Protein backbone atom coordinates (compact mmCIF):
# COMPACT_ATOMS: atom_id res chain seq x y z
CA UNK A 1 0.00 0.00 0.00
CA UNK A 2 0.89 3.66 -0.04
CA UNK A 3 3.34 4.81 2.60
CA UNK A 4 5.52 7.73 3.71
CA UNK A 5 8.88 7.48 5.44
CA UNK A 6 10.63 10.41 7.08
CA UNK A 7 13.45 10.94 9.54
CA UNK A 8 11.89 10.83 12.98
CA UNK A 9 14.30 13.00 14.88
CA UNK A 10 14.22 14.77 17.18
CA UNK A 11 16.21 17.33 15.25
CA UNK A 12 17.85 20.07 17.31
CA UNK A 13 19.34 23.10 15.57
CA UNK A 14 20.63 26.50 16.52
CA UNK A 15 18.81 29.56 15.26
CA UNK A 16 19.78 30.51 11.67
CA UNK A 17 21.00 26.98 10.87
CA UNK A 18 20.04 25.19 7.65
CA UNK A 19 17.26 22.63 7.93
CA UNK A 20 16.66 19.48 5.90
CA UNK A 21 14.02 16.90 6.80
CA UNK A 22 14.04 13.91 4.48
CA UNK A 23 10.83 12.35 3.18
CA UNK A 24 10.38 9.46 0.76
CA UNK A 25 7.17 7.85 -0.38
CA UNK A 26 5.74 4.73 -1.97
CA UNK A 27 2.56 5.09 -3.98
CA UNK A 28 0.76 3.81 -7.03
CA UNK A 29 -0.09 6.43 -9.58
CA UNK A 30 0.76 10.08 -9.10
CA UNK A 31 -0.06 11.32 -5.61
CA UNK A 32 0.01 14.89 -4.39
CA UNK A 33 2.62 15.53 -1.69
CA UNK A 34 2.32 17.73 1.38
CA UNK A 35 4.17 19.00 4.40
CA UNK A 36 2.03 19.71 7.45
CA UNK A 37 3.26 21.37 10.66
CA UNK A 38 1.86 20.86 14.16
CA UNK A 39 2.65 23.33 16.93
CA UNK A 40 2.20 22.21 20.56
CA UNK A 41 -1.44 21.83 21.55
CA UNK A 42 -2.74 22.49 18.06
CA UNK A 43 -4.00 20.67 14.99
CA UNK A 44 -2.04 20.26 11.79
CA UNK A 45 -1.57 23.17 9.41
CA UNK A 46 -0.69 22.84 5.76
CA UNK A 47 2.80 24.21 5.19
CA UNK A 48 3.24 23.52 1.47
CA UNK A 49 2.19 21.13 -1.27
CA UNK A 50 3.16 19.89 -4.73
CA UNK A 51 0.87 18.11 -7.13
CA UNK A 52 3.16 16.79 -9.87
CA UNK A 53 6.75 15.86 -10.60
CA UNK A 54 9.30 18.72 -10.42
CA UNK A 55 6.78 21.04 -8.74
CA UNK A 56 8.30 23.09 -5.93
CA UNK A 57 6.10 24.01 -2.99
CA UNK A 58 7.16 26.95 -0.85
CA UNK A 59 5.84 28.90 2.12
CA UNK A 60 7.32 30.95 4.98
CA UNK A 61 10.88 30.25 3.77
CA UNK A 62 10.31 26.48 3.59
CA UNK A 63 10.69 24.65 0.26
CA UNK A 64 10.24 21.11 -1.03
CA UNK A 65 10.52 19.71 -4.55
CA UNK A 66 8.52 16.71 -5.84
CA UNK A 67 11.18 14.31 -7.15
CA UNK A 68 9.53 11.40 -8.95
CA UNK A 69 12.81 9.71 -9.90
CA UNK A 70 13.85 9.40 -6.25
CA UNK A 71 10.28 9.34 -4.83
CA UNK A 72 11.26 12.09 -2.42
CA UNK A 73 9.88 15.37 -1.08
CA UNK A 74 12.56 16.73 1.26
CA UNK A 75 11.76 19.83 3.32
CA UNK A 76 14.38 22.59 3.49
CA UNK A 77 14.76 26.00 5.07
CA UNK A 78 17.83 28.17 4.80
CA UNK A 79 17.68 29.80 8.22
CA UNK A 80 15.46 28.42 10.97
CA UNK A 81 13.95 30.45 13.80
CA UNK A 82 12.96 29.49 17.33
CA UNK A 83 9.32 29.88 16.23
CA UNK A 84 9.82 27.00 13.73
CA UNK A 85 10.01 24.52 16.61
CA UNK A 86 7.20 22.06 15.93
CA UNK A 87 6.48 18.59 14.55
CA UNK A 88 6.60 18.30 10.75
CA UNK A 89 4.59 15.62 8.91
CA UNK A 90 5.18 14.59 5.32
CA UNK A 91 2.02 13.26 3.67
CA UNK A 92 0.61 12.08 0.37
CA UNK A 93 -2.88 12.13 -1.03
CA UNK A 94 -3.66 8.78 -2.56
CA UNK A 95 -6.27 7.99 -5.16
CA UNK A 96 -6.60 4.36 -4.17
CA UNK A 97 -9.94 5.11 -2.54
CA UNK A 98 -11.85 8.09 -1.25
CA UNK A 99 -9.69 10.87 0.06
CA UNK A 100 -7.18 8.99 2.15
CA UNK A 101 -4.20 11.05 3.19
CA UNK A 102 -1.21 8.98 4.32
CA UNK A 103 1.04 10.62 6.91
CA UNK A 104 4.65 9.94 7.77
CA UNK A 105 5.62 9.42 11.43
CA UNK A 106 6.52 13.09 11.98
CA UNK A 107 9.81 14.83 12.76
CA UNK A 108 10.12 16.91 15.90
CA UNK A 109 12.24 20.02 15.38
CA UNK A 110 13.64 22.06 18.24
CA UNK A 111 15.41 25.34 17.44
CA UNK A 112 17.57 26.81 20.19
CA UNK A 113 18.27 30.53 20.49
CA UNK B 1 -13.74 31.71 6.99
CA UNK B 2 -11.03 29.08 6.62
CA UNK B 3 -11.47 27.47 9.99
CA UNK B 4 -12.48 24.09 11.25
CA UNK B 5 -13.86 24.51 14.76
CA UNK B 6 -13.86 21.70 17.28
CA UNK B 7 -15.52 21.56 20.69
CA UNK B 8 -14.74 20.90 23.42
CA UNK B 9 -10.98 21.48 23.49
CA UNK B 10 -10.53 19.16 26.44
CA UNK B 11 -12.72 16.31 27.71
CA UNK B 12 -12.33 13.97 30.65
CA UNK B 13 -14.76 11.08 30.85
CA UNK B 14 -15.27 7.85 32.71
CA UNK B 15 -15.60 4.50 31.01
CA UNK B 16 -19.39 4.46 31.51
CA UNK B 17 -20.04 7.96 30.23
CA UNK B 18 -21.57 9.03 26.93
CA UNK B 19 -20.19 12.16 25.35
CA UNK B 20 -19.98 13.76 21.91
CA UNK B 21 -17.28 15.66 20.05
CA UNK B 22 -18.39 18.33 17.62
CA UNK B 23 -16.82 19.77 14.49
CA UNK B 24 -18.00 22.57 12.23
CA UNK B 25 -16.74 24.16 9.01
CA UNK B 26 -18.23 26.83 6.75
CA UNK B 27 -15.89 26.58 3.79
CA UNK B 28 -18.37 24.61 1.66
CA UNK B 29 -16.21 21.50 1.91
CA UNK B 30 -18.00 18.26 1.10
CA UNK B 31 -15.61 15.80 2.77
CA UNK B 32 -15.11 15.66 6.52
CA UNK B 33 -12.82 13.41 8.50
CA UNK B 34 -12.14 12.15 12.02
CA UNK B 35 -8.55 11.33 12.94
CA UNK B 36 -7.11 9.96 16.18
CA UNK B 37 -3.63 11.06 17.22
CA UNK B 38 -1.67 9.51 20.06
CA UNK B 39 1.26 11.39 21.57
CA UNK B 40 4.31 11.57 19.30
CA UNK B 41 2.49 9.71 16.53
CA UNK B 42 0.95 10.79 13.21
CA UNK B 43 -2.82 11.12 12.86
CA UNK B 44 -4.66 7.86 12.14
CA UNK B 45 -7.75 8.01 9.95
CA UNK B 46 -10.97 6.85 11.61
CA UNK B 47 -13.86 7.96 9.38
CA UNK B 48 -14.50 9.92 6.21
CA UNK B 49 -17.82 11.44 5.21
CA UNK B 50 -18.21 12.44 1.59
CA UNK B 51 -21.33 14.41 0.66
CA UNK B 52 -22.79 13.53 4.06
CA UNK B 53 -22.43 9.80 3.47
CA UNK B 54 -19.97 7.63 5.35
CA UNK B 55 -17.41 6.61 2.74
CA UNK B 56 -14.54 5.27 4.85
CA UNK B 57 -14.64 3.47 8.18
CA UNK B 58 -11.21 2.26 9.15
CA UNK B 59 -12.41 -0.68 11.28
CA UNK B 60 -13.02 1.57 14.25
CA UNK B 61 -14.63 -0.05 17.34
CA UNK B 62 -18.38 0.52 17.67
CA UNK B 63 -17.89 2.55 20.85
CA UNK B 64 -17.07 5.37 18.41
CA UNK B 65 -20.09 6.42 16.35
CA UNK B 66 -19.83 9.20 13.76
CA UNK B 67 -22.68 11.34 12.57
CA UNK B 68 -22.88 13.95 9.81
CA UNK B 69 -26.14 15.90 10.28
CA UNK B 70 -25.38 18.23 7.35
CA UNK B 71 -22.53 19.34 5.14
CA UNK B 72 -21.12 21.71 7.77
CA UNK B 73 -21.30 19.56 10.89
CA UNK B 74 -19.62 16.37 12.01
CA UNK B 75 -20.08 14.67 15.36
CA UNK B 76 -18.31 11.78 17.05
CA UNK B 77 -20.39 10.03 19.71
CA UNK B 78 -18.44 8.25 22.41
CA UNK B 79 -19.75 5.48 24.66
CA UNK B 80 -18.06 2.99 26.99
CA UNK B 81 -14.56 4.09 26.03
CA UNK B 82 -11.40 2.49 27.35
CA UNK B 83 -8.35 4.27 28.84
CA UNK B 84 -6.37 3.40 25.70
CA UNK B 85 -8.80 5.59 23.74
CA UNK B 86 -7.24 8.65 25.38
CA UNK B 87 -5.80 10.74 22.55
CA UNK B 88 -6.15 13.94 20.54
CA UNK B 89 -9.14 13.66 18.22
CA UNK B 90 -8.80 15.79 15.11
CA UNK B 91 -11.49 16.82 12.69
CA UNK B 92 -10.57 17.84 9.16
CA UNK B 93 -12.30 18.84 5.96
CA UNK B 94 -11.43 19.00 2.27
CA UNK B 95 -13.07 20.49 -0.75
CA UNK B 96 -14.32 17.94 -3.20
CA UNK B 97 -14.83 14.65 -1.43
CA UNK B 98 -14.24 12.76 -4.64
CA UNK B 99 -11.23 10.84 -5.90
CA UNK B 100 -9.17 13.80 -7.06
CA UNK B 101 -5.57 14.26 -6.02
CA UNK B 102 -5.50 18.05 -5.89
CA UNK B 103 -6.86 18.16 -2.37
CA UNK B 104 -5.66 19.51 0.94
CA UNK B 105 -6.89 18.92 4.44
CA UNK B 106 -7.90 21.69 6.81
CA UNK B 107 -7.61 20.59 10.42
CA UNK B 108 -9.28 21.77 13.59
CA UNK B 109 -7.27 22.22 16.79
CA UNK B 110 -8.56 18.95 18.19
CA UNK B 111 -10.20 17.65 21.33
CA UNK B 112 -7.79 16.25 23.92
CA UNK B 113 -9.68 13.29 25.38
CA UNK B 114 -8.77 11.55 28.63
CA UNK B 115 -10.63 8.39 29.62
CA UNK B 116 -10.36 7.46 33.29
PDB file of C-alpha atoms in Angstrom:
ATOM      1  CA  UNK A   1       0.000   0.000   0.000  1.00  0.00           C
ATOM      2  CA  UNK A   2       0.886   3.660  -0.045  1.00  0.00           C
ATOM      3  CA  UNK A   3       3.342   4.812   2.602  1.00  0.00           C
ATOM      4  CA  UNK A   4       5.518   7.725   3.708  1.00  0.00           C
ATOM      5  CA  UNK A   5       8.884   7.477   5.436  1.00  0.00           C
ATOM      6  CA  UNK A   6      10.629  10.406   7.082  1.00  0.00           C
ATOM      7  CA  UNK A   7      13.451  10.937   9.536  1.00  0.00           C
ATOM      8  CA  UNK A   8      11.889  10.829  12.975  1.00  0.00           C
ATOM      9  CA  UNK A   9      14.295  13.001  14.879  1.00  0.00           C
ATOM     10  CA  UNK A  10      14.218  14.773  17.184  1.00  0.00           C
ATOM     11  CA  UNK A  11      16.214  17.332  15.253  1.00  0.00           C
ATOM     12  CA  UNK A  12      17.847  20.066  17.312  1.00  0.00           C
ATOM     13  CA  UNK A  13      19.341  23.095  15.569  1.00  0.00           C
ATOM     14  CA  UNK A  14      20.629  26.496  16.523  1.00  0.00           C
ATOM     15  CA  UNK A  15      18.813  29.559  15.263  1.00  0.00           C
ATOM     16  CA  UNK A  16      19.777  30.508  11.668  1.00  0.00           C
ATOM     17  CA  UNK A  17      20.999  26.982  10.873  1.00  0.00           C
ATOM     18  CA  UNK A  18      20.041  25.193   7.651  1.00  0.00           C
ATOM     19  CA  UNK A  19      17.257  22.628   7.925  1.00  0.00           C
ATOM     20  CA  UNK A  20      16.656  19.478   5.904  1.00  0.00           C
ATOM     21  CA  UNK A  21      14.021  16.895   6.805  1.00  0.00           C
ATOM     22  CA  UNK A  22      14.043  13.913   4.483  1.00  0.00           C
ATOM     23  CA  UNK A  23      10.830  12.354   3.184  1.00  0.00           C
ATOM     24  CA  UNK A  24      10.381   9.456   0.761  1.00  0.00           C
ATOM     25  CA  UNK A  25       7.167   7.851  -0.377  1.00  0.00           C
ATOM     26  CA  UNK A  26       5.742   4.732  -1.974  1.00  0.00           C
ATOM     27  CA  UNK A  27       2.563   5.091  -3.980  1.00  0.00           C
ATOM     28  CA  UNK A  28       0.756   3.810  -7.031  1.00  0.00           C
ATOM     29  CA  UNK A  29      -0.094   6.434  -9.584  1.00  0.00           C
ATOM     30  CA  UNK A  30       0.764  10.082  -9.103  1.00  0.00           C
ATOM     31  CA  UNK A  31      -0.059  11.323  -5.612  1.00  0.00           C
ATOM     32  CA  UNK A  32       0.008  14.885  -4.387  1.00  0.00           C
ATOM     33  CA  UNK A  33       2.616  15.526  -1.690  1.00  0.00           C
ATOM     34  CA  UNK A  34       2.322  17.727   1.379  1.00  0.00           C
ATOM     35  CA  UNK A  35       4.171  19.004   4.399  1.00  0.00           C
ATOM     36  CA  UNK A  36       2.033  19.714   7.452  1.00  0.00           C
ATOM     37  CA  UNK A  37       3.257  21.370  10.662  1.00  0.00           C
ATOM     38  CA  UNK A  38       1.864  20.857  14.156  1.00  0.00           C
ATOM     39  CA  UNK A  39       2.650  23.329  16.930  1.00  0.00           C
ATOM     40  CA  UNK A  40       2.202  22.213  20.556  1.00  0.00           C
ATOM     41  CA  UNK A  41      -1.438  21.830  21.547  1.00  0.00           C
ATOM     42  CA  UNK A  42      -2.745  22.487  18.059  1.00  0.00           C
ATOM     43  CA  UNK A  43      -4.005  20.669  14.991  1.00  0.00           C
ATOM     44  CA  UNK A  44      -2.040  20.255  11.788  1.00  0.00           C
ATOM     45  CA  UNK A  45      -1.574  23.169   9.406  1.00  0.00           C
ATOM     46  CA  UNK A  46      -0.694  22.842   5.757  1.00  0.00           C
ATOM     47  CA  UNK A  47       2.803  24.210   5.187  1.00  0.00           C
ATOM     48  CA  UNK A  48       3.237  23.516   1.472  1.00  0.00           C
ATOM     49  CA  UNK A  49       2.189  21.130  -1.270  1.00  0.00           C
ATOM     50  CA  UNK A  50       3.161  19.894  -4.733  1.00  0.00           C
ATOM     51  CA  UNK A  51       0.872  18.108  -7.128  1.00  0.00           C
ATOM     52  CA  UNK A  52       3.159  16.785  -9.870  1.00  0.00           C
ATOM     53  CA  UNK A  53       6.754  15.856 -10.601  1.00  0.00           C
ATOM     54  CA  UNK A  54       9.297  18.721 -10.420  1.00  0.00           C
ATOM     55  CA  UNK A  55       6.783  21.036  -8.739  1.00  0.00           C
ATOM     56  CA  UNK A  56       8.296  23.093  -5.929  1.00  0.00           C
ATOM     57  CA  UNK A  57       6.098  24.011  -2.986  1.00  0.00           C
ATOM     58  CA  UNK A  58       7.162  26.946  -0.853  1.00  0.00           C
ATOM     59  CA  UNK A  59       5.844  28.902   2.116  1.00  0.00           C
ATOM     60  CA  UNK A  60       7.321  30.946   4.981  1.00  0.00           C
ATOM     61  CA  UNK A  61      10.880  30.245   3.767  1.00  0.00           C
ATOM     62  CA  UNK A  62      10.313  26.478   3.586  1.00  0.00           C
ATOM     63  CA  UNK A  63      10.685  24.645   0.261  1.00  0.00           C
ATOM     64  CA  UNK A  64      10.236  21.111  -1.027  1.00  0.00           C
ATOM     65  CA  UNK A  65      10.524  19.708  -4.554  1.00  0.00           C
ATOM     66  CA  UNK A  66       8.515  16.711  -5.841  1.00  0.00           C
ATOM     67  CA  UNK A  67      11.182  14.308  -7.147  1.00  0.00           C
ATOM     68  CA  UNK A  68       9.527  11.400  -8.953  1.00  0.00           C
ATOM     69  CA  UNK A  69      12.805   9.713  -9.895  1.00  0.00           C
ATOM     70  CA  UNK A  70      13.850   9.401  -6.250  1.00  0.00           C
ATOM     71  CA  UNK A  71      10.277   9.340  -4.831  1.00  0.00           C
ATOM     72  CA  UNK A  72      11.256  12.092  -2.418  1.00  0.00           C
ATOM     73  CA  UNK A  73       9.885  15.370  -1.080  1.00  0.00           C
ATOM     74  CA  UNK A  74      12.561  16.729   1.265  1.00  0.00           C
ATOM     75  CA  UNK A  75      11.756  19.830   3.320  1.00  0.00           C
ATOM     76  CA  UNK A  76      14.385  22.590   3.490  1.00  0.00           C
ATOM     77  CA  UNK A  77      14.756  26.002   5.074  1.00  0.00           C
ATOM     78  CA  UNK A  78      17.831  28.165   4.795  1.00  0.00           C
ATOM     79  CA  UNK A  79      17.684  29.800   8.221  1.00  0.00           C
ATOM     80  CA  UNK A  80      15.462  28.424  10.974  1.00  0.00           C
ATOM     81  CA  UNK A  81      13.952  30.451  13.805  1.00  0.00           C
ATOM     82  CA  UNK A  82      12.956  29.488  17.330  1.00  0.00           C
ATOM     83  CA  UNK A  83       9.322  29.878  16.228  1.00  0.00           C
ATOM     84  CA  UNK A  84       9.824  27.005  13.725  1.00  0.00           C
ATOM     85  CA  UNK A  85      10.009  24.524  16.614  1.00  0.00           C
ATOM     86  CA  UNK A  86       7.196  22.056  15.928  1.00  0.00           C
ATOM     87  CA  UNK A  87       6.480  18.594  14.545  1.00  0.00           C
ATOM     88  CA  UNK A  88       6.601  18.299  10.752  1.00  0.00           C
ATOM     89  CA  UNK A  89       4.592  15.624   8.905  1.00  0.00           C
ATOM     90  CA  UNK A  90       5.178  14.587   5.316  1.00  0.00           C
ATOM     91  CA  UNK A  91       2.017  13.259   3.671  1.00  0.00           C
ATOM     92  CA  UNK A  92       0.609  12.083   0.372  1.00  0.00           C
ATOM     93  CA  UNK A  93      -2.883  12.126  -1.031  1.00  0.00           C
ATOM     94  CA  UNK A  94      -3.664   8.780  -2.556  1.00  0.00           C
ATOM     95  CA  UNK A  95      -6.273   7.987  -5.160  1.00  0.00           C
ATOM     96  CA  UNK A  96      -6.600   4.365  -4.167  1.00  0.00           C
ATOM     97  CA  UNK A  97      -9.940   5.110  -2.541  1.00  0.00           C
ATOM     98  CA  UNK A  98     -11.848   8.090  -1.252  1.00  0.00           C
ATOM     99  CA  UNK A  99      -9.686  10.873   0.058  1.00  0.00           C
ATOM    100  CA  UNK A 100      -7.177   8.990   2.147  1.00  0.00           C
ATOM    101  CA  UNK A 101      -4.197  11.047   3.191  1.00  0.00           C
ATOM    102  CA  UNK A 102      -1.213   8.981   4.316  1.00  0.00           C
ATOM    103  CA  UNK A 103       1.038  10.619   6.913  1.00  0.00           C
ATOM    104  CA  UNK A 104       4.647   9.939   7.773  1.00  0.00           C
ATOM    105  CA  UNK A 105       5.624   9.423  11.430  1.00  0.00           C
ATOM    106  CA  UNK A 106       6.518  13.086  11.977  1.00  0.00           C
ATOM    107  CA  UNK A 107       9.808  14.829  12.757  1.00  0.00           C
ATOM    108  CA  UNK A 108      10.119  16.910  15.904  1.00  0.00           C
ATOM    109  CA  UNK A 109      12.241  20.019  15.376  1.00  0.00           C
ATOM    110  CA  UNK A 110      13.643  22.063  18.245  1.00  0.00           C
ATOM    111  CA  UNK A 111      15.412  25.335  17.436  1.00  0.00           C
ATOM    112  CA  UNK A 112      17.566  26.806  20.189  1.00  0.00           C
ATOM    113  CA  UNK A 113      18.274  30.533  20.493  1.00  0.00           C
TER     114      UNK A 113
ATOM    115  CA  UNK B   1     -13.743  31.712   6.992  1.00  0.00           C
ATOM    116  CA  UNK B   2     -11.026  29.075   6.616  1.00  0.00           C
ATOM    117  CA  UNK B   3     -11.465  27.468   9.990  1.00  0.00           C
ATOM    118  CA  UNK B   4     -12.482  24.095  11.251  1.00  0.00           C
ATOM    119  CA  UNK B   5     -13.865  24.514  14.760  1.00  0.00           C
ATOM    120  CA  UNK B   6     -13.862  21.697  17.277  1.00  0.00           C
ATOM    121  CA  UNK B   7     -15.523  21.563  20.688  1.00  0.00           C
ATOM    122  CA  UNK B   8     -14.740  20.898  23.417  1.00  0.00           C
ATOM    123  CA  UNK B   9     -10.978  21.481  23.490  1.00  0.00           C
ATOM    124  CA  UNK B  10     -10.530  19.160  26.444  1.00  0.00           C
ATOM    125  CA  UNK B  11     -12.724  16.313  27.713  1.00  0.00           C
ATOM    126  CA  UNK B  12     -12.332  13.968  30.652  1.00  0.00           C
ATOM    127  CA  UNK B  13     -14.762  11.076  30.855  1.00  0.00           C
ATOM    128  CA  UNK B  14     -15.265   7.854  32.712  1.00  0.00           C
ATOM    129  CA  UNK B  15     -15.597   4.503  31.015  1.00  0.00           C
ATOM    130  CA  UNK B  16     -19.386   4.455  31.515  1.00  0.00           C
ATOM    131  CA  UNK B  17     -20.037   7.964  30.227  1.00  0.00           C
ATOM    132  CA  UNK B  18     -21.575   9.029  26.927  1.00  0.00           C
ATOM    133  CA  UNK B  19     -20.186  12.158  25.346  1.00  0.00           C
ATOM    134  CA  UNK B  20     -19.976  13.761  21.906  1.00  0.00           C
ATOM    135  CA  UNK B  21     -17.276  15.655  20.048  1.00  0.00           C
ATOM    136  CA  UNK B  22     -18.390  18.333  17.619  1.00  0.00           C
ATOM    137  CA  UNK B  23     -16.817  19.771  14.490  1.00  0.00           C
ATOM    138  CA  UNK B  24     -17.998  22.574  12.229  1.00  0.00           C
ATOM    139  CA  UNK B  25     -16.744  24.156   9.007  1.00  0.00           C
ATOM    140  CA  UNK B  26     -18.226  26.829   6.747  1.00  0.00           C
ATOM    141  CA  UNK B  27     -15.888  26.576   3.785  1.00  0.00           C
ATOM    142  CA  UNK B  28     -18.365  24.609   1.662  1.00  0.00           C
ATOM    143  CA  UNK B  29     -16.208  21.502   1.915  1.00  0.00           C
ATOM    144  CA  UNK B  30     -18.004  18.255   1.098  1.00  0.00           C
ATOM    145  CA  UNK B  31     -15.613  15.796   2.768  1.00  0.00           C
ATOM    146  CA  UNK B  32     -15.111  15.657   6.525  1.00  0.00           C
ATOM    147  CA  UNK B  33     -12.816  13.409   8.503  1.00  0.00           C
ATOM    148  CA  UNK B  34     -12.138  12.151  12.016  1.00  0.00           C
ATOM    149  CA  UNK B  35      -8.547  11.332  12.941  1.00  0.00           C
ATOM    150  CA  UNK B  36      -7.110   9.965  16.182  1.00  0.00           C
ATOM    151  CA  UNK B  37      -3.631  11.056  17.222  1.00  0.00           C
ATOM    152  CA  UNK B  38      -1.668   9.505  20.061  1.00  0.00           C
ATOM    153  CA  UNK B  39       1.261  11.394  21.570  1.00  0.00           C
ATOM    154  CA  UNK B  40       4.306  11.570  19.299  1.00  0.00           C
ATOM    155  CA  UNK B  41       2.489   9.705  16.529  1.00  0.00           C
ATOM    156  CA  UNK B  42       0.948  10.788  13.208  1.00  0.00           C
ATOM    157  CA  UNK B  43      -2.821  11.123  12.857  1.00  0.00           C
ATOM    158  CA  UNK B  44      -4.656   7.863  12.139  1.00  0.00           C
ATOM    159  CA  UNK B  45      -7.746   8.009   9.954  1.00  0.00           C
ATOM    160  CA  UNK B  46     -10.969   6.851  11.606  1.00  0.00           C
ATOM    161  CA  UNK B  47     -13.862   7.956   9.380  1.00  0.00           C
ATOM    162  CA  UNK B  48     -14.500   9.924   6.205  1.00  0.00           C
ATOM    163  CA  UNK B  49     -17.820  11.441   5.211  1.00  0.00           C
ATOM    164  CA  UNK B  50     -18.208  12.439   1.595  1.00  0.00           C
ATOM    165  CA  UNK B  51     -21.332  14.407   0.657  1.00  0.00           C
ATOM    166  CA  UNK B  52     -22.794  13.534   4.065  1.00  0.00           C
ATOM    167  CA  UNK B  53     -22.425   9.803   3.470  1.00  0.00           C
ATOM    168  CA  UNK B  54     -19.973   7.629   5.355  1.00  0.00           C
ATOM    169  CA  UNK B  55     -17.408   6.613   2.742  1.00  0.00           C
ATOM    170  CA  UNK B  56     -14.540   5.270   4.850  1.00  0.00           C
ATOM    171  CA  UNK B  57     -14.641   3.466   8.184  1.00  0.00           C
ATOM    172  CA  UNK B  58     -11.209   2.259   9.151  1.00  0.00           C
ATOM    173  CA  UNK B  59     -12.410  -0.680  11.279  1.00  0.00           C
ATOM    174  CA  UNK B  60     -13.022   1.565  14.253  1.00  0.00           C
ATOM    175  CA  UNK B  61     -14.635  -0.048  17.342  1.00  0.00           C
ATOM    176  CA  UNK B  62     -18.380   0.515  17.672  1.00  0.00           C
ATOM    177  CA  UNK B  63     -17.888   2.547  20.850  1.00  0.00           C
ATOM    178  CA  UNK B  64     -17.065   5.367  18.405  1.00  0.00           C
ATOM    179  CA  UNK B  65     -20.092   6.416  16.355  1.00  0.00           C
ATOM    180  CA  UNK B  66     -19.828   9.196  13.761  1.00  0.00           C
ATOM    181  CA  UNK B  67     -22.680  11.344  12.569  1.00  0.00           C
ATOM    182  CA  UNK B  68     -22.877  13.950   9.810  1.00  0.00           C
ATOM    183  CA  UNK B  69     -26.142  15.902  10.278  1.00  0.00           C
ATOM    184  CA  UNK B  70     -25.380  18.230   7.354  1.00  0.00           C
ATOM    185  CA  UNK B  71     -22.532  19.336   5.140  1.00  0.00           C
ATOM    186  CA  UNK B  72     -21.117  21.715   7.773  1.00  0.00           C
ATOM    187  CA  UNK B  73     -21.296  19.559  10.885  1.00  0.00           C
ATOM    188  CA  UNK B  74     -19.622  16.371  12.014  1.00  0.00           C
ATOM    189  CA  UNK B  75     -20.075  14.668  15.360  1.00  0.00           C
ATOM    190  CA  UNK B  76     -18.314  11.777  17.047  1.00  0.00           C
ATOM    191  CA  UNK B  77     -20.391  10.034  19.708  1.00  0.00           C
ATOM    192  CA  UNK B  78     -18.443   8.249  22.411  1.00  0.00           C
ATOM    193  CA  UNK B  79     -19.752   5.482  24.664  1.00  0.00           C
ATOM    194  CA  UNK B  80     -18.064   2.989  26.995  1.00  0.00           C
ATOM    195  CA  UNK B  81     -14.560   4.086  26.035  1.00  0.00           C
ATOM    196  CA  UNK B  82     -11.402   2.490  27.348  1.00  0.00           C
ATOM    197  CA  UNK B  83      -8.349   4.269  28.840  1.00  0.00           C
ATOM    198  CA  UNK B  84      -6.369   3.403  25.699  1.00  0.00           C
ATOM    199  CA  UNK B  85      -8.795   5.587  23.737  1.00  0.00           C
ATOM    200  CA  UNK B  86      -7.235   8.648  25.383  1.00  0.00           C
ATOM    201  CA  UNK B  87      -5.799  10.739  22.546  1.00  0.00           C
ATOM    202  CA  UNK B  88      -6.151  13.942  20.543  1.00  0.00           C
ATOM    203  CA  UNK B  89      -9.143  13.663  18.216  1.00  0.00           C
ATOM    204  CA  UNK B  90      -8.803  15.794  15.112  1.00  0.00           C
ATOM    205  CA  UNK B  91     -11.486  16.817  12.685  1.00  0.00           C
ATOM    206  CA  UNK B  92     -10.571  17.836   9.156  1.00  0.00           C
ATOM    207  CA  UNK B  93     -12.303  18.839   5.964  1.00  0.00           C
ATOM    208  CA  UNK B  94     -11.430  18.998   2.274  1.00  0.00           C
ATOM    209  CA  UNK B  95     -13.070  20.492  -0.746  1.00  0.00           C
ATOM    210  CA  UNK B  96     -14.323  17.939  -3.199  1.00  0.00           C
ATOM    211  CA  UNK B  97     -14.828  14.652  -1.431  1.00  0.00           C
ATOM    212  CA  UNK B  98     -14.239  12.761  -4.636  1.00  0.00           C
ATOM    213  CA  UNK B  99     -11.231  10.845  -5.902  1.00  0.00           C
ATOM    214  CA  UNK B 100      -9.167  13.797  -7.060  1.00  0.00           C
ATOM    215  CA  UNK B 101      -5.572  14.255  -6.020  1.00  0.00           C
ATOM    216  CA  UNK B 102      -5.504  18.050  -5.893  1.00  0.00           C
ATOM    217  CA  UNK B 103      -6.858  18.162  -2.374  1.00  0.00           C
ATOM    218  CA  UNK B 104      -5.660  19.512   0.941  1.00  0.00           C
ATOM    219  CA  UNK B 105      -6.887  18.920   4.444  1.00  0.00           C
ATOM    220  CA  UNK B 106      -7.904  21.686   6.805  1.00  0.00           C
ATOM    221  CA  UNK B 107      -7.608  20.588  10.424  1.00  0.00           C
ATOM    222  CA  UNK B 108      -9.277  21.770  13.585  1.00  0.00           C
ATOM    223  CA  UNK B 109      -7.272  22.221  16.787  1.00  0.00           C
ATOM    224  CA  UNK B 110      -8.556  18.950  18.186  1.00  0.00           C
ATOM    225  CA  UNK B 111     -10.197  17.647  21.329  1.00  0.00           C
ATOM    226  CA  UNK B 112      -7.795  16.247  23.916  1.00  0.00           C
ATOM    227  CA  UNK B 113      -9.680  13.294  25.385  1.00  0.00           C
ATOM    228  CA  UNK B 114      -8.773  11.552  28.629  1.00  0.00           C
ATOM    229  CA  UNK B 115     -10.633   8.386  29.616  1.00  0.00           C
ATOM    230  CA  UNK B 116     -10.363   7.456  33.287  1.00  0.00           C
TER     231      UNK B 116
END
